[in-house]
PDB file of C-alpha atoms in Angstrom:
ATOM      1  CA  UNK A1439      24.880  48.492  76.887  1.00  0.00           C
ATOM      2  CA  UNK A1440      26.521  47.732  80.212  1.00  0.00           C
ATOM      3  CA  UNK A1441      29.648  46.445  78.474  1.00  0.00           C
ATOM      4  CA  UNK A1442      29.982  49.686  76.484  1.00  0.00           C
ATOM      5  CA  UNK A1443      29.731  51.767  79.648  1.00  0.00           C
ATOM      6  CA  UNK A1444      32.449  49.678  81.294  1.00  0.00           C
ATOM      7  CA  UNK A1445      34.700  50.124  78.249  1.00  0.00           C
ATOM      8  CA  UNK A1446      34.157  53.898  78.321  1.00  0.00           C
ATOM      9  CA  UNK A1447      35.058  54.064  82.011  1.00  0.00           C
ATOM     10  CA  UNK A1448      38.166  51.967  81.405  1.00  0.00           C
ATOM     11  CA  UNK A1449      39.297  54.257  78.583  1.00  0.00           C
ATOM     12  CA  UNK A1450      38.792  57.343  80.752  1.00  0.00           C
ATOM     13  CA  UNK A1451      40.818  55.759  83.533  1.00  0.00           C
ATOM     14  CA  UNK A1452      43.700  54.935  81.170  1.00  0.00           C
ATOM     15  CA  UNK A1453      43.462  58.332  79.446  1.00  0.00           C
ATOM     16  CA  UNK A1454      44.633  59.065  75.879  1.00  0.00           C
ATOM     17  CA  UNK A1455      47.276  56.354  76.126  1.00  0.00           C
ATOM     18  CA  UNK A1456      44.689  53.611  75.564  1.00  0.00           C
ATOM     19  CA  UNK A1457      43.352  55.240  72.389  1.00  0.00           C
ATOM     20  CA  UNK A1458      46.854  55.509  70.976  1.00  0.00           C
ATOM     21  CA  UNK A1459      47.478  51.821  71.707  1.00  0.00           C
ATOM     22  CA  UNK A1460      44.261  50.930  69.865  1.00  0.00           C
ATOM     23  CA  UNK A1461      45.382  52.979  66.852  1.00  0.00           C
ATOM     24  CA  UNK A1462      48.703  51.111  66.854  1.00  0.00           C
ATOM     25  CA  UNK A1463      46.844  47.802  67.039  1.00  0.00           C
ATOM     26  CA  UNK A1464      45.174  48.439  63.673  1.00  0.00           C
ATOM     27  CA  UNK A1465      46.814  46.601  60.782  1.00  0.00           C
ATOM     28  CA  UNK A1466      46.723  49.655  58.486  1.00  0.00           C
ATOM     29  CA  UNK A1467      49.904  50.399  56.567  1.00  0.00           C
ATOM     30  CA  UNK A1468      49.541  54.115  57.277  1.00  0.00           C
ATOM     31  CA  UNK A1469      49.191  53.534  61.010  1.00  0.00           C
ATOM     32  CA  UNK A1470      52.288  51.332  61.077  1.00  0.00           C
ATOM     33  CA  UNK A1471      54.346  53.896  59.186  1.00  0.00           C
ATOM     34  CA  UNK A1472      53.181  56.714  61.442  1.00  0.00           C
ATOM     35  CA  UNK A1473      54.005  54.671  64.527  1.00  0.00           C
ATOM     36  CA  UNK A1474      57.560  53.993  63.357  1.00  0.00           C
ATOM     37  CA  UNK A1475      58.044  57.658  62.479  1.00  0.00           C
ATOM     38  CA  UNK A1476      56.711  58.779  65.865  1.00  0.00           C
ATOM     39  CA  UNK A1477      58.993  56.437  67.804  1.00  0.00           C
ATOM     40  CA  UNK A1478      62.035  57.629  65.833  1.00  0.00           C
ATOM     41  CA  UNK A1479      61.110  61.281  66.370  1.00  0.00           C
ATOM     42  CA  UNK A1480      60.545  60.655  70.080  1.00  0.00           C
ATOM     43  CA  UNK A1481      63.969  58.998  70.376  1.00  0.00           C
ATOM     44  CA  UNK A1482      65.651  61.939  68.654  1.00  0.00           C
ATOM     45  CA  UNK A1483      63.856  64.438  70.889  1.00  0.00           C
ATOM     46  CA  UNK A1484      64.793  62.487  74.012  1.00  0.00           C
ATOM     47  CA  UNK A1485      68.447  62.333  72.952  1.00  0.00           C
ATOM     48  CA  UNK A1486      68.471  66.092  72.304  1.00  0.00           C
ATOM     49  CA  UNK A1487      66.900  66.760  75.691  1.00  0.00           C
ATOM     50  CA  UNK A1488      69.469  64.528  77.420  1.00  0.00           C
ATOM     51  CA  UNK A1489      72.320  66.349  75.680  1.00  0.00           C
ATOM     52  CA  UNK A1490      70.906  69.752  76.631  1.00  0.00           C
ATOM     53  CA  UNK A1491      70.342  68.636  80.210  1.00  0.00           C
ATOM     54  CA  UNK A1492      73.887  67.254  80.417  1.00  0.00           C
ATOM     55  CA  UNK A1493      75.375  70.527  79.139  1.00  0.00           C
ATOM     56  CA  UNK A1494      73.252  72.504  81.596  1.00  0.00           C
ATOM     57  CA  UNK A1495      74.378  70.326  84.514  1.00  0.00           C
ATOM     58  CA  UNK A1496      78.034  70.690  83.522  1.00  0.00           C
ATOM     59  CA  UNK A1497      77.676  74.467  83.239  1.00  0.00           C
ATOM     60  CA  UNK A1498      76.044  74.761  86.660  1.00  0.00           C
ATOM     61  CA  UNK A1499      78.396  72.212  88.228  1.00  0.00           C
ATOM     62  CA  UNK A1500      75.635  69.903  89.457  1.00  0.00           C
ATOM     63  CA  UNK A1501      77.815  67.700  91.647  1.00  0.00           C
ATOM     64  CA  UNK A1502      79.235  70.555  93.715  1.00  0.00           C
ATOM     65  CA  UNK A1503      75.748  72.019  94.058  1.00  0.00           C
ATOM     66  CA  UNK A1504      74.395  68.687  95.279  1.00  0.00           C
ATOM     67  CA  UNK A1505      77.156  68.497  97.872  1.00  0.00           C
ATOM     68  CA  UNK A1506      76.328  71.989  99.101  1.00  0.00           C
ATOM     69  CA  UNK A1507      72.690  71.127  99.485  1.00  0.00           C
ATOM     70  CA  UNK A1508      73.407  68.065 101.608  1.00  0.00           C
ATOM     71  CA  UNK A1509      75.761  70.041 103.871  1.00  0.00           C
ATOM     72  CA  UNK A1510      73.146  72.721 104.530  1.00  0.00           C
ATOM     73  CA  UNK A1511      70.671  70.114 105.729  1.00  0.00           C
TER      74      UNK A1511
END
């Protein structure tokens, strides 16, 4: 009983991340496939976000803006 309570507390501390890791740990074929798919999708999304962010920075002229900020202070 005590062990279960400790495990529950640990999971709450770690949050949803721990549960996801446990799901990955399972040797199911479905789980493995889903994991691979998720990582690929995440990579694509991250790349898209980086591209968008880069374009936005170029449009705004981030470097000049940064310089202005430092001068004000």
